[in-house]
Coordinates of C-alpha atoms in Angstrom, one line a residue:
M1 CA -20.2 -36.8 13.9
N2 CA -22.4 -33.3 15.1
H3 CA -19.1 -32.5 16.5
L4 CA -17.1 -33.8 13.4
A5 CA -19.2 -30.8 11.2
V6 CA -19.4 -28.0 14.2
T7 CA -15.2 -28.4 13.9
S8 CA -15.0 -28.0 9.7
I9 CA -17.7 -25.2 9.6
L10 CA -15.2 -23.0 12.4
T11 CA -12.2 -25.0 11.0
V12 CA -13.6 -23.4 6.9
V13 CA -14.3 -19.8 9.1
A14 CA -11.2 -19.6 10.5
H15 CA -9.8 -20.6 6.8
I16 CA -11.8 -17.5 5.0
I17 CA -11.0 -15.5 7.7
W18 CA -7.4 -15.6 6.7
F19 CA -7.9 -15.3 3.1
A20 CA -10.5 -12.6 3.2
S21 CA -7.8 -11.2 5.4
M22 CA -5.6 -11.3 2.7
T23 CA -7.2 -10.8 0.5
E24 CA -6.3 -7.2 -2.0
R25 CA -10.4 -7.4 -3.3
K26 CA -10.6 -8.0 -7.7
Y27 CA -14.7 -8.8 -7.6
P28 CA -17.4 -6.7 -6.5
I29 CA -18.6 -7.4 -2.8
K30 CA -21.5 -10.0 -3.4
K31 CA -19.6 -12.2 -5.4
T32 CA -16.6 -12.9 -3.7
V33 CA -19.0 -14.1 -0.5
L34 CA -20.6 -16.3 -3.0
L35 CA -17.2 -18.0 -3.8
Y36 CA -16.1 -17.9 -0.3
G37 CA -19.9 -19.2 1.1
L38 CA -19.4 -21.8 -2.0
Y39 CA -16.1 -23.2 -0.7
A40 CA -17.1 -23.3 2.8
I41 CA -20.1 -25.4 2.1
F42 CA -17.1 -28.0 -0.6
F43 CA -14.6 -27.7 2.6
T44 CA -17.5 -28.5 5.4
V45 CA -19.1 -31.6 3.1
W46 CA -15.4 -32.8 2.0
A47 CA -14.5 -33.3 5.8
I48 CA -17.4 -34.8 6.7
L49 CA -17.4 -37.3 3.6
A50 CA -13.1 -37.9 4.7
Y51 CA -14.3 -39.1 8.0
S52 CA -16.7 -41.5 6.3
L53 CA -15.7 -43.3 4.6
L54 CA -12.0 -43.5 5.8
G55 CA -12.8 -43.9 9.4
K56 CA -12.1 -41.8 12.1
D57 CA -9.2 -44.1 13.4
S58 CA -7.4 -43.8 9.6
P59 CA -4.1 -42.3 9.3
Y60 CA -4.9 -41.0 5.7
V61 CA -7.9 -39.3 7.2
I62 CA -6.1 -35.6 7.5
P63 CA -3.9 -35.6 5.2
F64 CA -7.1 -36.5 2.6
S65 CA -9.2 -34.0 4.3
F66 CA -6.1 -31.6 4.6
V67 CA -5.0 -31.7 1.1
G68 CA -8.7 -31.6 -0.5
T69 CA -9.5 -28.1 1.2
I70 CA -6.7 -26.2 1.0
L71 CA -6.0 -26.6 -2.6
P72 CA -8.9 -25.2 -3.4
A73 CA -8.9 -22.6 -0.8
I74 CA -5.4 -21.6 -2.4
L75 CA -6.8 -21.6 -5.9
L76 CA -9.8 -18.9 -4.9
F77 CA -7.1 -16.7 -3.1
L78 CA -5.6 -16.5 -6.6
Y79 CA -8.4 -16.2 -8.0
T80 CA -9.9 -13.7 -5.4
S81 CA -6.7 -11.6 -5.2
S82 CA -6.0 -8.4 -7.5
D83 CA -2.4 -8.8 -5.9
S84 CA 0.4 -10.1 -8.3
F85 CA 0.8 -13.7 -8.2
S86 CA 4.9 -13.2 -6.4
K87 CA 3.0 -11.3 -3.8
K88 CA 0.1 -14.4 -3.4
I89 CA 2.3 -17.2 -2.7
F90 CA 4.6 -15.4 -0.5
L91 CA 0.9 -14.5 1.4
I92 CA -0.3 -18.4 1.1
V93 CA 3.7 -20.2 2.5
T94 CA 3.6 -16.6 4.8
Y95 CA -0.3 -18.6 6.4
A96 CA 1.0 -22.2 5.6
N97 CA 3.6 -22.1 7.8
L98 CA 1.6 -19.9 10.8
F99 CA -1.3 -22.7 10.4
C100 CA 1.6 -25.2 11.4
I101 CA 3.1 -22.9 13.9
I102 CA -1.4 -23.5 14.9
I103 CA -0.5 -27.0 15.1
C104 CA 2.0 -27.8 16.8
L105 CA 0.7 -25.3 19.9
S106 CA -3.0 -27.4 19.7
I107 CA -0.5 -30.6 19.6
L108 CA 1.7 -30.0 22.4
I109 CA -0.9 -27.9 24.6
C110 CA -3.8 -30.4 24.4
D111 CA -1.1 -33.9 25.2
G112 CA -0.1 -31.5 28.2
L113 CA -3.2 -30.9 29.1
F114 CA -5.5 -34.0 28.3
P115 CA -2.8 -36.6 28.2
D116 CA -5.3 -39.3 28.1
L117 CA -8.1 -39.0 26.3
S118 CA -9.0 -40.7 23.6
I119 CA -8.2 -40.5 19.2
V120 CA -11.3 -38.6 18.9
K121 CA -11.9 -36.9 21.6
Q122 CA -8.2 -35.2 21.4
M123 CA -9.1 -34.7 17.6
Y124 CA -11.2 -32.8 18.6
I125 CA -9.8 -30.9 20.7
R126 CA -7.3 -29.9 18.6
S127 CA -8.8 -28.3 17.2
L128 CA -11.0 -26.1 19.4
V129 CA -7.6 -25.5 20.4
R130 CA -6.4 -24.7 17.6
I131 CA -9.0 -22.6 16.3
L132 CA -8.7 -20.3 18.8
L133 CA -5.2 -19.8 18.3
N134 CA -6.4 -18.6 15.3
V135 CA -8.3 -15.4 16.9
P136 CA -4.9 -13.3 18.6
A137 CA -3.0 -14.6 15.5
V138 CA -5.7 -12.8 12.5
L139 CA -6.1 -9.9 15.5
L140 CA -2.8 -8.9 15.1
Y141 CA -1.8 -8.9 11.9
L142 CA -4.8 -7.2 10.7
W143 CA -4.0 -4.4 13.2
F144 CA -0.1 -4.6 12.7
A145 CA 1.0 -6.6 9.1
R146 CA -2.2 -5.7 6.8
P147 CA -1.1 -1.9 6.2
Y148 CA 2.1 -3.1 5.8
M149 CA 1.8 -5.7 3.3
R150 CA -1.6 -3.2 1.3
T151 CA 0.5 -0.1 0.6
V152 CA 3.3 -2.6 -0.8
P153 CA 3.1 -2.8 -4.5
G154 CA 3.5 -6.5 -6.0
D155 CA 5.5 -5.4 -8.9
R156 CA 8.8 -6.2 -7.2
K157 CA 8.7 -10.1 -8.4
R158 CA 12.2 -10.5 -7.1
T159 CA 12.4 -9.1 -3.6
W160 CA 8.9 -11.3 -2.9
Y161 CA 9.7 -14.4 -4.8
S162 CA 13.5 -14.4 -2.4
I163 CA 11.2 -13.9 0.9
S164 CA 8.9 -16.4 -0.1
L165 CA 11.8 -19.1 -0.5
V166 CA 12.6 -18.4 2.5
S167 CA 9.0 -18.8 4.5
F168 CA 9.4 -22.5 2.3
L169 CA 12.3 -23.8 4.1
F170 CA 10.8 -23.1 7.2
L171 CA 7.6 -24.8 6.4
T172 CA 8.9 -27.9 4.8
V173 CA 10.6 -27.7 9.0
F174 CA 8.0 -27.0 10.4
A175 CA 5.6 -30.1 8.3
T176 CA 8.7 -32.3 9.4
L177 CA 7.4 -31.8 13.2
I178 CA 3.9 -32.1 12.8
N179 CA 4.0 -35.1 11.5
F180 CA 6.8 -36.0 14.3
L181 CA 4.6 -34.6 16.6
M182 CA 1.8 -36.4 15.4
R183 CA 3.7 -39.7 15.8
D184 CA 5.5 -40.3 18.3
G185 CA 4.6 -37.7 20.2
H186 CA 6.2 -34.6 22.3
T187 CA 8.9 -35.3 23.9
V188 CA 12.1 -32.9 25.1
E189 CA 14.3 -32.8 21.7
Q190 CA 11.3 -32.2 19.9
I191 CA 10.3 -29.2 21.3
I192 CA 13.9 -27.5 22.7
L193 CA 13.3 -27.5 19.2
F194 CA 10.2 -26.3 18.5
I195 CA 11.2 -23.4 20.6
T196 CA 14.3 -22.7 18.8
T197 CA 12.2 -22.5 14.9
M198 CA 10.5 -20.4 15.9
M199 CA 12.6 -18.1 17.3
I200 CA 14.5 -17.9 14.1
Y201 CA 11.5 -18.4 12.3
C202 CA 10.1 -15.0 14.6
A203 CA 13.8 -13.5 13.5
V204 CA 13.2 -13.8 10.4
L205 CA 10.0 -12.7 10.3
W206 CA 11.4 -9.2 11.5
I207 CA 13.9 -9.2 8.8
V208 CA 11.3 -9.6 5.8
F209 CA 9.1 -6.6 7.5
G210 CA 12.1 -4.9 7.8
T211 CA 12.3 -5.5 3.8
I212 CA 8.3 -4.6 3.6
Q213 CA 8.6 -1.5 4.9
H214 CA 11.6 -0.8 2.8
M215 CA 9.4 -1.5 -0.5
N216 CA 6.6 0.7 1.0
A217 CA 9.5 3.5 1.8
E218 CA 10.3 2.8 -1.8
V219 CA 6.3 3.6 -3.0
K220 CA 6.1 6.4 -0.7
M221 CA 9.0 7.9 -2.3
E222 CA 7.9 7.2 -6.0
L223 CA 4.3 9.2 -5.0
I224 CA 6.3 11.5 -3.4
T225 CA 8.9 12.7 -6.9
Q226 CA 5.7 12.0 -8.6
N227 CA 4.3 15.0 -6.6
V228 CA 7.2 17.3 -7.1
Q229 CA 7.4 16.9 -10.7
Y230 CA 3.5 17.7 -10.9
L231 CA 4.2 21.1 -8.4
Q232 CA 7.1 21.6 -11.3
G233 CA 4.6 21.4 -13.6
Q234 CA 3.3 24.0 -12.1
L235 CA 5.1 26.5 -11.3
A236 CA 6.3 26.5 -15.2
M237 CA 3.2 27.0 -15.9
A238 CA 2.4 29.4 -13.4
K239 CA 5.4 31.0 -14.7
E240 CA 4.6 31.4 -18.1
H241 CA 1.3 32.6 -16.9
A242 CA 3.5 35.5 -15.7
S243 CA 5.1 36.3 -18.4
T244 CA 2.0 36.8 -20.5
A245 CA 0.9 38.7 -17.8
K246 CA 3.8 40.6 -17.8
A247 CA 3.2 41.1 -21.8
M248 CA 0.4 41.5 -21.9
R249 CA -0.1 44.5 -19.2
H250 CA 3.3 46.3 -21.6
D251 CA 1.7 45.9 -24.4
F252 CA -2.2 47.0 -23.0
R253 CA -0.9 50.8 -23.3
H254 CA -0.4 49.9 -27.7
H255 CA -3.5 48.3 -27.6
M256 CA -5.8 51.2 -26.3
Q257 CA -3.7 52.8 -29.0
N258 CA -4.6 50.8 -31.8
I259 CA -8.4 51.0 -30.4
D260 CA -8.1 55.0 -30.5
L261 CA -7.0 55.1 -33.4
L262 CA -9.2 53.1 -35.6
L263 CA -12.1 54.8 -33.9
K264 CA -11.4 58.2 -34.6
Q265 CA -10.4 56.8 -38.5
Q266 CA -13.8 55.7 -38.0
K267 CA -13.0 52.1 -38.3
P268 CA -15.6 50.9 -35.9
Q269 CA -15.9 47.3 -37.7
E270 CA -12.5 46.7 -37.4
A271 CA -12.3 48.0 -34.0
I272 CA -14.6 45.6 -32.8
H273 CA -13.1 43.1 -34.6
Y274 CA -9.2 44.1 -33.1
I275 CA -11.3 44.2 -29.6
E276 CA -12.3 40.8 -30.2
E277 CA -8.8 39.3 -31.1
F278 CA -7.4 41.0 -27.6
I279 CA -10.3 39.1 -25.8
Q280 CA -9.1 36.0 -27.6
S281 CA -5.5 36.3 -26.7
L282 CA -6.8 36.9 -23.2
D283 CA -8.8 33.9 -23.0
A284 CA -6.3 31.8 -24.1
A285 CA -3.7 32.8 -21.7
S286 CA -6.0 32.5 -18.3
Q287 CA -6.4 29.1 -17.1
I288 CA -9.7 27.5 -17.6
D289 CA -12.3 26.8 -14.3
F290 CA -12.8 22.5 -14.8
C291 CA -14.8 22.6 -12.2
P292 CA -14.4 24.3 -8.3
H293 CA -11.9 22.1 -6.7
I294 CA -8.8 23.8 -6.8
T295 CA -6.1 20.9 -6.9
V296 CA -8.1 18.6 -9.8
N297 CA -8.5 22.2 -12.0
A298 CA -4.8 22.4 -11.8
I299 CA -3.8 19.0 -13.0
L300 CA -6.6 19.1 -15.6
N301 CA -5.3 22.4 -16.9
N302 CA -2.3 20.7 -16.3
F303 CA -2.0 18.2 -18.9
Y304 CA -5.1 19.9 -20.9
N305 CA -1.9 22.3 -21.9
Q306 CA 0.3 19.3 -22.6
A307 CA -1.9 17.6 -24.8
Q308 CA -2.5 21.0 -26.8
K309 CA 1.1 21.5 -27.1
E310 CA 0.6 17.4 -28.7
G311 CA -1.8 18.2 -30.8
I312 CA -3.7 15.9 -29.0
A313 CA -7.9 17.0 -28.8
I314 CA -9.2 16.8 -25.3
S315 CA -12.3 17.1 -23.9
I316 CA -12.8 17.9 -20.5
T317 CA -15.8 18.2 -17.7
A318 CA -16.1 18.2 -13.9
D319 CA -18.0 18.9 -11.2
T320 CA -15.6 18.2 -8.8
P321 CA -16.7 20.5 -5.6
E322 CA -14.5 22.6 -3.4
H323 CA -14.4 20.6 -0.2
I324 CA -14.3 16.6 -0.8
T325 CA -13.0 14.1 1.9
I326 CA -10.3 12.8 -0.4
A327 CA -7.1 14.2 -0.5
D328 CA -5.1 15.8 -2.8
M329 CA -1.8 13.6 -2.8
D330 CA -4.1 10.9 -4.3
F331 CA -5.6 12.7 -6.6
V332 CA -2.6 13.2 -8.1
A333 CA -1.5 9.3 -8.0
I334 CA -4.8 8.7 -9.4
L335 CA -5.9 11.5 -11.9
S336 CA -2.3 12.8 -12.9
N337 CA -1.4 9.1 -14.0
L338 CA -4.6 8.4 -15.9
L339 CA -4.7 10.8 -17.7
E340 CA -0.2 10.7 -18.1
N341 CA -1.8 6.7 -19.9
A342 CA -4.1 9.0 -21.9
V343 CA -1.7 11.3 -23.3
N344 CA 1.8 9.1 -24.0
G345 CA -1.0 5.9 -25.3
C346 CA -2.0 9.0 -28.2
I347 CA 1.9 9.4 -28.6
E348 CA 2.6 5.8 -28.6
C349 CA -0.1 4.6 -31.1
G350 CA 0.8 7.4 -33.3
S351 CA -2.7 9.0 -33.0
R352 CA -4.1 12.8 -32.2
D353 CA -8.0 11.2 -32.3
E354 CA -9.2 13.4 -28.9
I355 CA -9.2 12.2 -25.3
T356 CA -12.4 12.3 -23.2
V357 CA -11.9 12.9 -19.5
N358 CA -15.5 12.9 -17.4
L359 CA -15.7 13.8 -13.3
R360 CA -18.9 13.6 -12.1
M361 CA -20.6 13.1 -8.2
K362 CA -23.5 10.4 -8.3
K363 CA -24.4 10.0 -4.8
E364 CA -21.6 10.5 -2.2
K365 CA -19.2 8.7 -5.5
L366 CA -16.9 10.9 -8.0
V367 CA -16.9 8.7 -11.1
I368 CA -13.7 9.3 -13.4
V369 CA -14.0 7.8 -16.8
C370 CA -11.1 8.6 -19.0
S371 CA -11.0 7.3 -23.0
N372 CA -8.1 7.2 -25.5
P373 CA -6.7 6.2 -28.3
C374 CA -4.0 3.4 -27.3
K375 CA -2.2 0.3 -29.2
T376 CA -4.5 -2.7 -30.1
D377 CA -2.1 -4.7 -28.9
L378 CA -2.9 -3.8 -25.7
V379 CA -3.2 -7.3 -22.7
I380 CA -6.2 -6.3 -20.8
E381 CA -6.4 -8.8 -17.6
N382 CA -9.4 -9.4 -15.1
D383 CA -10.1 -5.2 -15.7
I384 CA -6.3 -4.4 -15.1
I385 CA -4.1 -3.4 -17.9
K386 CA -0.8 -6.0 -17.7
P387 CA 1.8 -6.0 -16.7
K388 CA 0.9 -3.1 -14.5
G389 CA 3.4 -0.4 -14.3
T390 CA 4.2 2.2 -10.7
G391 CA 1.2 4.6 -12.6
I392 CA -1.0 1.9 -12.0
E393 CA 0.2 0.7 -8.6
S394 CA 0.1 3.9 -7.4
I395 CA -3.3 4.6 -8.7
L396 CA -4.4 0.9 -7.1
M397 CA -3.2 2.4 -3.8
A398 CA -5.0 5.4 -3.8
I399 CA -8.2 3.6 -4.9
D400 CA -8.0 1.4 -2.0
K401 CA -8.4 4.0 0.8
Y402 CA -11.4 5.1 -0.7
D403 CA -12.4 1.0 -0.9
G404 CA -13.5 2.2 -4.9
N405 CA -12.6 0.6 -7.9
I406 CA -11.3 0.6 -11.3
R407 CA -12.3 -1.2 -14.4
Y408 CA -10.3 -1.4 -17.9
Q409 CA -11.9 -1.6 -21.5
M410 CA -11.1 -1.6 -24.4
E411 CA -12.9 -1.2 -27.9
D412 CA -12.0 0.0 -30.8
G413 CA -8.8 0.8 -30.7
I414 CA -10.5 3.1 -28.0
L415 CA -8.7 2.4 -23.8
T416 CA -11.7 3.4 -20.9
A417 CA -10.9 3.3 -17.6
C418 CA -13.5 4.2 -14.8
V419 CA -12.5 4.6 -11.8
I420 CA -14.9 5.0 -8.8
L421 CA -14.3 6.4 -5.5
N422 CA -16.5 6.7 -2.0
C423 CA -16.4 10.1 -0.9

């Protein structure tokens, strides 16, 4: 029973590492660790009960133990990951395929190296070999596959479901192979079938990851397009400011002549009033300095002017320093999308109430809070707006680079988005 407890604990650790590696964390670290810790306890207790009640030699002990532990693991993964359901299904099915492949390999290795072991010893050795095979598999996933998986959004549901279906077909083949190997032992034909299926599956995975890379390229192109649109807006604003400045320089002599005439006519109050109006016109044509950071200041000015043109009141406070570790492109992805959604939210609900934007540095963290009126039928699930559009997907991708977090909440028709980034 001690050996059983050890192998059960090692197996659950392997499962937890895999699911944690695939998870796009939805909840705080403490809550996530607590949930997986409870699952580890449940897994160990369930496995020990299965072997104790059914007996080690029972043909039902492995299916009973497997179903009773893997199903809660899948439900836990679906609950704790913030990815779309379609993307999570693909990850689960792919992991199930890998799990079956590792089981087949452990059977072939143990039967080849230790053919004369008892059923109990054979079970222990297979479990240990299976756990050891998980180590390089996890490392390969973390180094090569995970960077692609985390950068691709889950809004392309049809593509994710299509590649999930292909993976599921292979899962049925691998599950059948496991059944044959455990029932009849390995034969030359079964080994050839396993190797052939593995080669075909690897080729399919190559195509699948090519598809994922293509989706990743599409996402990057969308971000580049968004940056180009932002820069075009900045260029238009710069041209407008240049035209205004040129007109002011052209009219400057006339302004001085008017002031000189008022003073000569001994009308100092009129001259002062004229000067005040002239200063106000200069202030209206100049860019507001919200904060020292050039890109953030440009983004805030761009949307400040956009809101003014739409007749929407907007209040902005920011203290973002000039030098910060957050890349300019990520500021565009996060801040531009937040502000664009805020302006669009006001337009869609027909409200011209105030948009409030606040950027504050707190203990090496940048906190961005944006509040705006919105439609009352907006759906928020797990602190995220549903359905997630491309803008929110871009925000989530940029936030993930800084191990950050975003939370949406709505109260009395006001939608508030809070973003926290580690600087």
